[in-house]
């Protein structure tokens, strides 16, 4: 039944978006994605723009379930990894397309001290806390607050995280707003407020594969550029040591477009060994709080180009190292190591335990805000 519903929503949206192309606007449409095994309904909002970009956002984890973008020849393809049904997302531990929080990435030993109080979080990753604990925001069912069509199509989803959830202090009101502009730019605004001092770090965890599938699906030939002169080296459990190190002379130097596969097997590099490839936080050049280009990915085969902008101080580049060919995702594709480029704009991992990192604290009266913009284009 749920897959029939999914097909029905898709059919509805295809015809709507065809009509919309004439109208010259962007449209948001709400439907049902399916249901979890316990019967919980998961809704979907489809956003479509005149530029031919379509994105589906689902309420399970306020997550991106699909993005269709044209290749060099104008042929649309789904460029993010994921699943066809809610329960598959619920059972999976890869955070495909999800909003991750309360704290994206890791907190060492799941412990931090704020204003003299020490808090213990849920441990779920080699003695550390990863992506907000289990369950994190990626497994919560978010509420749809509003949807809008017009020059831009948007959806606002919200989640209220009760005080003490996963060990975090303060009741956190969170919104994730997805906006698709007429020109095909997809923007995410993460915002949060609290009633007690707390920490927060929200990010988007989309796995991009610009080749789309099936065929040659590896991202190793993709040209990646990251606007970062420094990164934060980690220990063998992927917790930052606290050092802010230059990328120059290391496999982490992506200041010029470089094939991802070129240095990913550099066994002489301790960081590459610890991360099983790339899984590091890059310190973005430019001023945190200002929207600036973080990274650019180009797939030479399809010509698709993704540019990621953010206001966040850092970006995690993760090369899909834990995709081990154990399961099949959308479009019948078996996901293997290196099949995706994950770029997560964020505060630095373990920031609450490193005074030299930008603070991830949030106080009552203030609003946390992280902006992520995905721009899609093609190279000639
Ligand atoms: C982040 C982490 C990785 C991994 C993925 C999810 O990118 O840094 O180590 O946990 O999320 O699988």
mmCIF file of C-alpha atoms and ligand atoms in Angstrom:
data_model
loop_
_atom_site.group_PDB
_atom_site.id
_atom_site.type_symbol
_atom_site.label_atom_id
_atom_site.label_comp_id
_atom_site.label_asym_id
_atom_site.label_seq_id
_atom_site.Cartn_x
_atom_site.Cartn_y
_atom_site.Cartn_z
ATOM 1 C CA UNK A 1 0.000 0.000 0.000
ATOM 2 C CA UNK A 2 2.700 2.461 0.960
ATOM 3 C CA UNK A 3 4.582 1.941 -2.312
ATOM 4 C CA UNK A 4 1.310 2.401 -4.217
ATOM 5 C CA UNK A 5 0.831 5.670 -2.367
ATOM 6 C CA UNK A 6 4.380 6.699 -3.234
ATOM 7 C CA UNK A 7 3.708 6.001 -6.903
ATOM 8 C CA UNK A 8 0.473 7.979 -6.736
ATOM 9 C CA UNK A 9 2.195 10.978 -5.167
ATOM 10 C CA UNK A 10 4.931 10.782 -7.800
ATOM 11 C CA UNK A 11 2.397 10.672 -10.636
ATOM 12 C CA UNK A 12 0.514 13.608 -9.162
ATOM 13 C CA UNK A 13 3.665 15.649 -8.778
ATOM 14 C CA UNK A 14 4.996 14.921 -12.256
ATOM 15 C CA UNK A 15 1.800 16.269 -13.838
ATOM 16 C CA UNK A 16 1.712 19.225 -11.455
ATOM 17 C CA UNK A 17 5.293 20.165 -12.159
ATOM 18 C CA UNK A 18 4.754 19.882 -15.926
ATOM 19 C CA UNK A 19 1.918 22.378 -15.631
ATOM 20 C CA UNK A 20 4.020 24.532 -13.359
ATOM 21 C CA UNK A 21 6.763 24.851 -15.967
ATOM 22 C CA UNK A 22 4.274 26.840 -18.036
ATOM 23 C CA UNK A 23 3.208 28.951 -15.108
ATOM 24 C CA UNK A 24 6.842 29.860 -14.355
ATOM 25 C CA UNK A 25 6.670 29.270 -10.642
ATOM 26 C CA UNK A 26 7.823 26.848 -7.994
ATOM 27 C CA UNK A 27 5.358 24.565 -6.310
ATOM 28 C CA UNK A 28 5.114 22.626 -3.042
ATOM 29 C CA UNK A 29 2.702 19.695 -2.762
ATOM 30 C CA UNK A 30 1.954 17.562 0.235
ATOM 31 C CA UNK A 31 1.262 13.820 0.114
ATOM 32 C CA UNK A 32 1.877 10.608 2.027
ATOM 33 C CA UNK A 33 5.238 8.867 1.720
ATOM 34 C CA UNK A 34 4.129 5.726 3.551
ATOM 35 C CA UNK A 35 3.946 4.291 7.040
ATOM 36 C CA UNK A 36 6.340 2.781 9.562
ATOM 37 C CA UNK A 37 5.726 -0.824 10.627
ATOM 38 C CA UNK A 38 3.885 0.445 13.738
ATOM 39 C CA UNK A 39 1.468 2.376 11.516
ATOM 40 C CA UNK A 40 2.969 5.862 12.028
ATOM 41 C CA UNK A 41 2.269 7.883 8.898
ATOM 42 C CA UNK A 42 5.199 9.603 7.192
ATOM 43 C CA UNK A 43 4.279 12.544 4.986
ATOM 44 C CA UNK A 44 6.153 13.881 1.978
ATOM 45 C CA UNK A 45 6.367 17.346 0.498
ATOM 46 C CA UNK A 46 7.438 17.558 -3.116
ATOM 47 C CA UNK A 47 9.084 20.775 -4.233
ATOM 48 C CA UNK A 48 9.436 21.488 -7.944
ATOM 49 C CA UNK A 49 10.948 24.395 -9.834
ATOM 50 C CA UNK A 50 10.955 25.707 -13.375
ATOM 51 C CA UNK A 51 14.685 24.943 -13.584
ATOM 52 C CA UNK A 52 13.819 21.237 -13.590
ATOM 53 C CA UNK A 53 15.000 20.525 -10.047
ATOM 54 C CA UNK A 54 12.636 18.460 -7.899
ATOM 55 C CA UNK A 55 13.143 17.524 -4.270
ATOM 56 C CA UNK A 56 11.097 15.357 -1.926
ATOM 57 C CA UNK A 57 11.300 16.052 1.797
ATOM 58 C CA UNK A 58 9.793 13.560 4.252
ATOM 59 C CA UNK A 59 8.742 14.039 7.854
ATOM 60 C CA UNK A 60 10.885 11.155 9.154
ATOM 61 C CA UNK A 61 13.989 13.087 10.152
ATOM 62 C CA UNK A 62 12.990 16.192 8.099
ATOM 63 C CA UNK A 63 15.008 14.471 5.443
ATOM 64 C CA UNK A 64 15.678 14.807 1.736
ATOM 65 C CA UNK A 65 14.404 11.605 0.122
ATOM 66 C CA UNK A 66 15.194 12.520 -3.491
ATOM 67 C CA UNK A 67 16.605 15.306 -5.631
ATOM 68 C CA UNK A 68 16.202 15.136 -9.376
ATOM 69 C CA UNK A 69 18.575 17.309 -11.418
ATOM 70 C CA UNK A 70 19.280 17.350 -15.158
ATOM 71 C CA UNK A 71 22.579 16.123 -16.566
ATOM 72 C CA UNK A 72 24.550 17.756 -19.392
ATOM 73 C CA UNK A 73 22.058 16.405 -21.936
ATOM 74 C CA UNK A 74 19.109 17.665 -19.901
ATOM 75 C CA UNK A 75 18.140 14.201 -18.667
ATOM 76 C CA UNK A 76 16.912 14.238 -15.056
ATOM 77 C CA UNK A 77 18.396 11.805 -12.548
ATOM 78 C CA UNK A 78 18.065 11.207 -8.809
ATOM 79 C CA UNK A 79 21.324 12.434 -7.281
ATOM 80 C CA UNK A 80 20.947 11.407 -3.624
ATOM 81 C CA UNK A 81 21.090 7.997 -1.985
ATOM 82 C CA UNK A 82 18.222 6.686 0.104
ATOM 83 C CA UNK A 83 15.286 4.321 0.262
ATOM 84 C CA UNK A 84 11.774 3.911 -1.113
ATOM 85 C CA UNK A 85 9.995 3.260 2.195
ATOM 86 C CA UNK A 86 9.910 4.836 5.674
ATOM 87 C CA UNK A 87 10.746 1.640 7.554
ATOM 88 C CA UNK A 88 13.986 1.194 5.598
ATOM 89 C CA UNK A 89 15.064 4.674 6.725
ATOM 90 C CA UNK A 90 14.023 3.853 10.276
ATOM 91 C CA UNK A 91 16.049 0.622 10.375
ATOM 92 C CA UNK A 92 19.149 2.115 8.742
ATOM 93 C CA UNK A 93 22.073 3.781 10.520
ATOM 94 C CA UNK A 94 23.538 5.880 7.709
ATOM 95 C CA UNK A 95 21.467 9.073 8.136
ATOM 96 C CA UNK A 96 20.613 9.225 4.415
ATOM 97 C CA UNK A 97 19.446 12.785 3.643
ATOM 98 C CA UNK A 98 18.554 13.405 7.287
ATOM 99 C CA UNK A 99 18.582 16.403 9.543
ATOM 100 C CA UNK A 100 21.150 15.404 12.149
ATOM 101 C CA UNK A 101 20.985 16.754 15.702
ATOM 102 C CA UNK A 102 20.937 17.854 18.422
ATOM 103 C CA UNK A 103 24.639 17.722 17.782
ATOM 104 C CA UNK A 104 25.829 16.751 14.316
ATOM 105 C CA UNK A 105 28.946 14.563 14.365
ATOM 106 C CA UNK A 106 30.753 13.462 17.528
ATOM 107 C CA UNK A 107 31.135 14.494 21.143
ATOM 108 C CA UNK A 108 34.040 12.759 22.862
ATOM 109 C CA UNK A 109 32.860 10.216 25.458
ATOM 110 C CA UNK A 110 29.432 11.825 25.014
ATOM 111 C CA UNK A 111 30.336 14.278 27.779
ATOM 112 C CA UNK A 112 30.589 18.041 28.026
ATOM 113 C CA UNK A 113 30.508 20.764 30.661
ATOM 114 C CA UNK A 114 28.441 23.907 30.306
ATOM 115 C CA UNK A 115 28.244 26.661 32.938
ATOM 116 C CA UNK A 116 29.779 24.305 35.517
ATOM 117 C CA UNK A 117 27.355 21.399 34.875
ATOM 118 C CA UNK A 118 28.609 18.198 33.294
ATOM 119 C CA UNK A 119 26.181 16.385 31.022
ATOM 120 C CA UNK A 120 26.365 12.760 29.912
ATOM 121 C CA UNK A 121 24.864 11.980 26.535
ATOM 122 C CA UNK A 122 23.879 8.651 25.024
ATOM 123 C CA UNK A 123 26.936 6.806 23.689
ATOM 124 C CA UNK A 124 26.426 5.223 20.275
ATOM 125 C CA UNK A 125 29.761 5.282 18.440
ATOM 126 C CA UNK A 126 32.964 3.677 19.817
ATOM 127 C CA UNK A 127 32.560 5.257 23.250
ATOM 128 C CA UNK A 128 31.426 8.616 21.818
ATOM 129 C CA UNK A 129 28.102 10.247 20.989
ATOM 130 C CA UNK A 130 27.330 10.565 17.259
ATOM 131 C CA UNK A 131 24.667 12.698 15.558
ATOM 132 C CA UNK A 132 22.579 13.344 18.682
ATOM 133 C CA UNK A 133 22.400 9.809 20.071
ATOM 134 C CA UNK A 134 19.948 6.978 19.451
ATOM 135 C CA UNK A 135 17.453 7.984 18.319
ATOM 136 C CA UNK A 136 18.649 11.315 17.027
ATOM 137 C CA UNK A 137 16.575 13.861 15.117
ATOM 138 C CA UNK A 138 16.929 11.676 12.013
ATOM 139 C CA UNK A 139 14.532 9.109 13.512
ATOM 140 C CA UNK A 140 11.963 11.566 14.868
ATOM 141 C CA UNK A 141 8.740 12.292 13.050
ATOM 142 C CA UNK A 142 8.684 16.030 12.364
ATOM 143 C CA UNK A 143 5.543 18.127 11.992
ATOM 144 C CA UNK A 144 4.748 20.053 8.818
ATOM 145 C CA UNK A 145 4.071 23.633 9.988
ATOM 146 C CA UNK A 146 3.444 25.163 6.564
ATOM 147 C CA UNK A 147 4.007 24.814 2.851
ATOM 148 C CA UNK A 148 4.134 27.585 0.251
ATOM 149 C CA UNK A 149 4.157 27.808 -3.537
ATOM 150 C CA UNK A 150 5.103 30.911 -5.517
ATOM 151 C CA UNK A 151 8.356 32.288 -6.880
ATOM 152 C CA UNK A 152 9.875 29.877 -4.320
ATOM 153 C CA UNK A 153 8.393 26.637 -2.998
ATOM 154 C CA UNK A 154 8.979 25.878 0.653
ATOM 155 C CA UNK A 155 8.118 23.666 3.573
ATOM 156 C CA UNK A 156 8.688 24.340 7.265
ATOM 157 C CA UNK A 157 9.040 21.266 9.469
ATOM 158 C CA UNK A 158 9.402 21.402 13.240
ATOM 159 C CA UNK A 159 10.353 19.195 16.144
ATOM 160 C CA UNK A 160 10.304 19.896 19.876
ATOM 161 C CA UNK A 161 13.059 18.050 21.692
ATOM 162 C CA UNK A 162 12.152 17.721 25.379
ATOM 163 C CA UNK A 163 14.674 18.680 28.078
ATOM 164 C CA UNK A 164 16.897 15.723 28.870
ATOM 165 C CA UNK A 165 16.316 13.961 25.565
ATOM 166 C CA UNK A 166 19.427 11.860 24.843
ATOM 167 C CA UNK A 167 21.009 13.663 27.817
ATOM 168 C CA UNK A 168 20.885 17.233 26.424
ATOM 169 C CA UNK A 169 19.734 20.097 28.662
ATOM 170 C CA UNK A 170 16.894 22.464 27.751
ATOM 171 C CA UNK A 171 13.757 22.085 25.691
ATOM 172 C CA UNK A 172 14.815 22.729 22.109
ATOM 173 C CA UNK A 173 12.365 24.050 19.495
ATOM 174 C CA UNK A 174 13.781 23.228 16.075
ATOM 175 C CA UNK A 175 12.670 24.101 12.566
ATOM 176 C CA UNK A 176 14.026 22.902 9.248
ATOM 177 C CA UNK A 177 12.872 25.056 6.332
ATOM 178 C CA UNK A 178 13.479 23.800 2.815
ATOM 179 C CA UNK A 179 13.113 26.381 0.050
ATOM 180 C CA UNK A 180 13.401 25.597 -3.644
ATOM 181 C CA UNK A 181 13.865 28.694 -5.743
ATOM 182 C CA UNK A 182 12.635 29.121 -9.273
ATOM 183 C CA UNK A 183 16.262 28.856 -10.471
ATOM 184 C CA UNK A 184 16.576 25.413 -8.866
ATOM 185 C CA UNK A 185 18.603 26.416 -5.805
ATOM 186 C CA UNK A 186 17.658 24.376 -2.722
ATOM 187 C CA UNK A 187 18.166 26.118 0.603
ATOM 188 C CA UNK A 188 17.896 24.684 4.104
ATOM 189 C CA UNK A 189 17.489 26.928 7.143
ATOM 190 C CA UNK A 190 17.986 25.166 10.456
ATOM 191 C CA UNK A 191 16.835 27.219 13.421
ATOM 192 C CA UNK A 192 16.561 26.441 17.117
ATOM 193 C CA UNK A 193 15.692 28.112 20.409
ATOM 194 C CA UNK A 194 16.036 26.822 23.962
ATOM 195 C CA UNK A 195 14.635 27.517 27.432
ATOM 196 C CA UNK A 196 17.934 26.636 29.206
ATOM 197 C CA UNK A 197 21.581 26.962 28.182
ATOM 198 C CA UNK A 198 22.437 24.064 25.893
ATOM 199 C CA UNK A 199 24.496 23.122 22.862
ATOM 200 C CA UNK A 200 23.241 22.688 19.322
ATOM 201 C CA UNK A 201 24.716 21.785 15.944
ATOM 202 C CA UNK A 202 22.300 20.892 13.144
ATOM 203 C CA UNK A 203 23.334 19.685 9.732
ATOM 204 C CA UNK A 204 22.033 18.000 6.588
ATOM 205 C CA UNK A 205 23.363 14.535 5.783
ATOM 206 C CA UNK A 206 22.645 14.053 2.076
ATOM 207 C CA UNK A 207 24.704 11.485 0.208
ATOM 208 C CA UNK A 208 25.259 12.944 -3.254
ATOM 209 C CA UNK A 209 25.993 10.844 -6.280
ATOM 210 C CA UNK A 210 25.927 13.189 -9.234
ATOM 211 C CA UNK A 211 26.336 10.388 -11.789
ATOM 212 C CA UNK A 212 22.919 9.122 -10.755
ATOM 213 C CA UNK A 213 22.553 5.415 -11.408
ATOM 214 C CA UNK A 214 23.015 2.581 -12.057
ATOM 215 C CA UNK A 215 26.122 2.151 -14.339
ATOM 216 C CA UNK A 216 29.404 3.548 -13.049
ATOM 217 C CA UNK A 217 28.262 4.763 -9.657
ATOM 218 C CA UNK A 218 31.566 5.429 -7.882
ATOM 219 C CA UNK A 219 32.336 9.034 -6.902
ATOM 220 C CA UNK A 220 36.095 8.491 -7.044
ATOM 221 C CA UNK A 221 36.392 10.416 -10.335
ATOM 222 C CA UNK A 222 34.378 13.351 -9.018
ATOM 223 C CA UNK A 223 36.339 16.578 -8.781
ATOM 224 C CA UNK A 224 35.984 18.039 -5.324
ATOM 225 C CA UNK A 225 36.953 21.500 -4.171
ATOM 226 C CA UNK A 226 36.699 22.557 -0.524
ATOM 227 C CA UNK A 227 37.364 26.169 0.427
ATOM 228 C CA UNK A 228 39.364 25.286 3.500
ATOM 229 C CA UNK A 229 43.012 25.965 4.295
ATOM 230 C CA UNK A 230 42.787 24.040 7.571
ATOM 231 C CA UNK A 231 41.111 20.972 9.033
ATOM 232 C CA UNK A 232 40.696 19.428 12.477
ATOM 233 C CA UNK A 233 42.741 16.191 12.763
ATOM 234 C CA UNK A 234 41.171 13.371 14.783
ATOM 235 C CA UNK A 235 42.218 10.488 17.022
ATOM 236 C CA UNK A 236 41.467 6.871 16.189
ATOM 237 C CA UNK A 237 37.852 7.235 17.387
ATOM 238 C CA UNK A 238 37.386 10.268 15.115
ATOM 239 C CA UNK A 239 37.382 12.829 17.933
ATOM 240 C CA UNK A 240 39.335 16.020 17.112
ATOM 241 C CA UNK A 241 42.642 16.364 18.924
ATOM 242 C CA UNK A 242 42.008 20.122 19.191
ATOM 243 C CA UNK A 243 44.723 21.009 16.701
ATOM 244 C CA UNK A 244 43.794 23.190 13.729
ATOM 245 C CA UNK A 245 46.168 21.942 11.060
ATOM 246 C CA UNK A 246 46.970 23.260 7.586
ATOM 247 C CA UNK A 247 45.761 21.123 4.673
ATOM 248 C CA UNK A 248 48.818 22.062 2.610
ATOM 249 C CA UNK A 249 50.909 19.010 1.744
ATOM 250 C CA UNK A 250 48.236 16.525 2.909
ATOM 251 C CA UNK A 251 45.505 14.484 1.169
ATOM 252 C CA UNK A 252 43.097 16.988 2.742
ATOM 253 C CA UNK A 253 44.183 19.755 0.383
ATOM 254 C CA UNK A 254 41.138 20.267 -1.857
ATOM 255 C CA UNK A 255 41.719 23.970 -2.410
ATOM 256 C CA UNK A 256 41.854 23.197 -6.131
ATOM 257 C CA UNK A 257 39.448 20.738 -7.791
ATOM 258 C CA UNK A 258 40.924 17.271 -7.212
ATOM 259 C CA UNK A 259 39.618 13.784 -7.951
ATOM 260 C CA UNK A 260 38.387 12.243 -4.702
ATOM 261 C CA UNK A 261 40.031 8.913 -5.517
ATOM 262 C CA UNK A 262 43.481 10.392 -6.115
ATOM 263 C CA UNK A 263 44.683 10.272 -2.503
ATOM 264 C CA UNK A 264 41.982 8.290 -0.690
ATOM 265 C CA UNK A 265 44.245 5.219 -0.487
ATOM 266 C CA UNK A 266 47.265 7.128 0.865
ATOM 267 C CA UNK A 267 48.218 4.586 3.526
ATOM 268 C CA UNK A 268 51.058 6.812 4.733
ATOM 269 C CA UNK A 269 48.576 9.344 6.011
ATOM 270 C CA UNK A 270 47.417 8.552 9.534
ATOM 271 C CA UNK A 271 44.207 10.574 9.140
ATOM 272 C CA UNK A 272 43.206 8.668 6.007
ATOM 273 C CA UNK A 273 43.888 5.427 7.909
ATOM 274 C CA UNK A 274 41.871 6.472 10.981
ATOM 275 C CA UNK A 275 38.920 7.553 8.815
ATOM 276 C CA UNK A 276 39.054 4.662 6.310
ATOM 277 C CA UNK A 277 39.141 7.349 3.632
ATOM 278 C CA UNK A 278 37.766 10.851 4.124
ATOM 279 C CA UNK A 279 35.725 11.652 7.228
ATOM 280 C CA UNK A 280 37.104 14.960 8.473
ATOM 281 C CA UNK A 281 35.952 18.402 9.450
ATOM 282 C CA UNK A 282 37.326 21.182 7.264
ATOM 283 C CA UNK A 283 37.691 24.681 8.687
ATOM 284 C CA UNK A 284 36.044 26.843 6.061
ATOM 285 C CA UNK A 285 37.808 29.972 4.886
ATOM 286 C CA UNK A 286 35.876 33.192 5.315
ATOM 287 C CA UNK A 287 33.792 34.413 8.209
ATOM 288 C CA UNK A 288 31.357 32.027 9.964
ATOM 289 C CA UNK A 289 27.866 33.519 9.905
ATOM 290 C CA UNK A 290 28.245 34.751 6.331
ATOM 291 C CA UNK A 291 26.917 32.643 3.481
ATOM 292 C CA UNK A 292 29.962 31.562 1.466
ATOM 293 C CA UNK A 293 30.953 28.783 -0.899
ATOM 294 C CA UNK A 294 32.083 25.766 1.113
ATOM 295 C CA UNK A 295 32.545 23.130 -1.553
ATOM 296 C CA UNK A 296 32.008 22.271 -5.196
ATOM 297 C CA UNK A 297 31.656 18.790 -6.680
ATOM 298 C CA UNK A 298 31.739 18.057 -10.394
ATOM 299 C CA UNK A 299 30.961 14.703 -11.963
ATOM 300 C CA UNK A 300 32.849 14.686 -15.275
ATOM 301 C CA UNK A 301 30.632 11.908 -16.721
ATOM 302 C CA UNK A 302 27.189 13.491 -16.338
ATOM 303 C CA UNK A 303 28.477 17.071 -16.200
ATOM 304 C CA UNK A 304 26.441 17.697 -13.040
ATOM 305 C CA UNK A 305 27.922 20.249 -10.658
ATOM 306 C CA UNK A 306 26.906 20.802 -7.044
ATOM 307 C CA UNK A 307 27.945 23.875 -5.102
ATOM 308 C CA UNK A 308 27.387 23.926 -1.348
ATOM 309 C CA UNK A 309 27.161 27.241 0.485
ATOM 310 C CA UNK A 310 26.845 27.677 4.229
ATOM 311 C CA UNK A 311 27.051 30.023 7.172
ATOM 312 C CA UNK A 312 28.605 27.286 9.352
ATOM 313 C CA UNK A 313 32.266 27.402 10.468
ATOM 314 C CA UNK A 314 33.085 23.926 9.135
ATOM 315 C CA UNK A 315 32.102 21.158 6.748
ATOM 316 C CA UNK A 316 32.493 17.430 7.277
ATOM 317 C CA UNK A 317 33.550 15.626 4.135
ATOM 318 C CA UNK A 318 32.649 11.946 4.449
ATOM 319 C CA UNK A 319 33.317 9.645 1.489
ATOM 320 C CA UNK A 320 30.726 6.965 2.295
ATOM 321 C CA UNK A 321 33.302 4.693 3.967
ATOM 322 C CA UNK A 322 30.697 2.703 5.873
ATOM 323 C CA UNK A 323 28.688 1.761 2.781
ATOM 324 C CA UNK A 324 29.766 -1.836 2.586
ATOM 325 C CA UNK A 325 27.567 -3.383 -0.092
ATOM 326 C CA UNK A 326 25.239 -4.924 2.466
ATOM 327 C CA UNK A 327 21.963 -3.453 1.278
ATOM 328 C CA UNK A 328 20.098 -2.141 -1.715
ATOM 329 C CA UNK A 329 18.823 1.428 -1.886
ATOM 330 C CA UNK A 330 16.569 3.322 -4.284
ATOM 331 C CA UNK A 331 16.446 2.287 -7.945
ATOM 332 C CA UNK A 332 17.742 -1.193 -7.034
ATOM 333 C CA UNK A 333 21.312 0.029 -6.489
ATOM 334 C CA UNK A 334 23.632 -1.789 -4.074
ATOM 335 C CA UNK A 335 25.598 0.861 -2.192
ATOM 336 C CA UNK A 336 29.346 0.269 -1.879
ATOM 337 C CA UNK A 337 32.194 2.174 -0.273
ATOM 338 C CA UNK A 338 32.832 5.506 -1.971
ATOM 339 C CA UNK A 339 29.456 5.643 -3.700
ATOM 340 C CA UNK A 340 28.658 9.075 -2.271
ATOM 341 C CA UNK A 341 30.006 12.486 -1.421
ATOM 342 C CA UNK A 342 28.619 13.698 1.896
ATOM 343 C CA UNK A 343 29.230 17.351 2.769
ATOM 344 C CA UNK A 344 27.834 18.328 6.170
ATOM 345 C CA UNK A 345 28.120 22.039 7.020
ATOM 346 C CA UNK A 346 28.438 22.182 10.796
ATOM 347 C CA UNK A 347 30.059 23.464 13.958
ATOM 348 C CA UNK A 348 33.289 21.612 14.585
ATOM 349 C CA UNK A 349 32.939 18.080 15.993
ATOM 350 C CA UNK A 350 33.386 17.931 19.786
ATOM 351 C CA UNK A 351 33.276 21.760 19.900
ATOM 352 C CA UNK A 352 31.947 21.828 23.509
ATOM 353 C CA UNK A 353 35.211 20.220 24.667
ATOM 354 C CA UNK A 354 37.588 22.523 22.776
ATOM 355 C CA UNK A 355 37.647 26.163 23.912
ATOM 356 C CA UNK A 356 39.672 27.078 20.796
ATOM 357 C CA UNK A 357 36.815 25.923 18.500
ATOM 358 C CA UNK A 358 33.867 28.240 17.716
ATOM 359 C CA UNK A 359 31.281 27.815 20.475
ATOM 360 C CA UNK A 360 28.245 25.584 19.913
ATOM 361 C CA UNK A 361 26.435 26.908 23.008
ATOM 362 C CA UNK A 362 22.926 28.314 22.727
ATOM 363 C CA UNK A 363 21.330 30.452 25.414
ATOM 364 C CA UNK A 364 17.669 31.303 26.025
ATOM 365 C CA UNK A 365 16.686 34.373 24.001
ATOM 366 C CA UNK A 366 19.100 33.608 21.162
ATOM 367 C CA UNK A 367 18.304 31.771 17.919
ATOM 368 C CA UNK A 368 20.630 29.188 16.421
ATOM 369 C CA UNK A 369 20.731 29.420 12.628
ATOM 370 C CA UNK A 370 22.636 27.333 10.084
ATOM 371 C CA UNK A 371 22.021 27.977 6.381
ATOM 372 C CA UNK A 372 22.916 25.411 3.733
ATOM 373 C CA UNK A 373 22.400 26.115 0.029
ATOM 374 C CA UNK A 374 22.765 23.535 -2.744
ATOM 375 C CA UNK A 375 23.203 24.999 -6.234
ATOM 376 C CA UNK A 376 22.946 22.660 -9.191
ATOM 377 C CA UNK A 377 24.341 23.273 -12.659
ATOM 378 C CA UNK A 378 26.158 21.428 -15.458
ATOM 379 C CA UNK A 379 29.634 21.800 -16.910
ATOM 380 C CA UNK A 380 30.030 21.849 -20.696
HETATM 381 C C1 LIG B 1 29.325 11.355 9.587
HETATM 382 C C2 LIG B 1 30.420 10.789 10.383
HETATM 383 C C3 LIG B 1 30.815 9.450 9.814
HETATM 384 C C4 LIG B 1 29.627 8.522 9.753
HETATM 385 C C5 LIG B 1 28.521 9.180 9.003
HETATM 386 C C6 LIG B 1 27.263 8.369 9.049
HETATM 387 O O1 LIG B 1 29.768 11.762 8.370
HETATM 388 O O2 LIG B 1 31.522 11.629 10.493
HETATM 389 O O3 LIG B 1 31.840 8.885 10.578
HETATM 390 O O4 LIG B 1 29.197 8.217 11.055
HETATM 391 O O5 LIG B 1 28.240 10.446 9.510
HETATM 392 O O6 LIG B 1 27.444 7.032 8.750
#
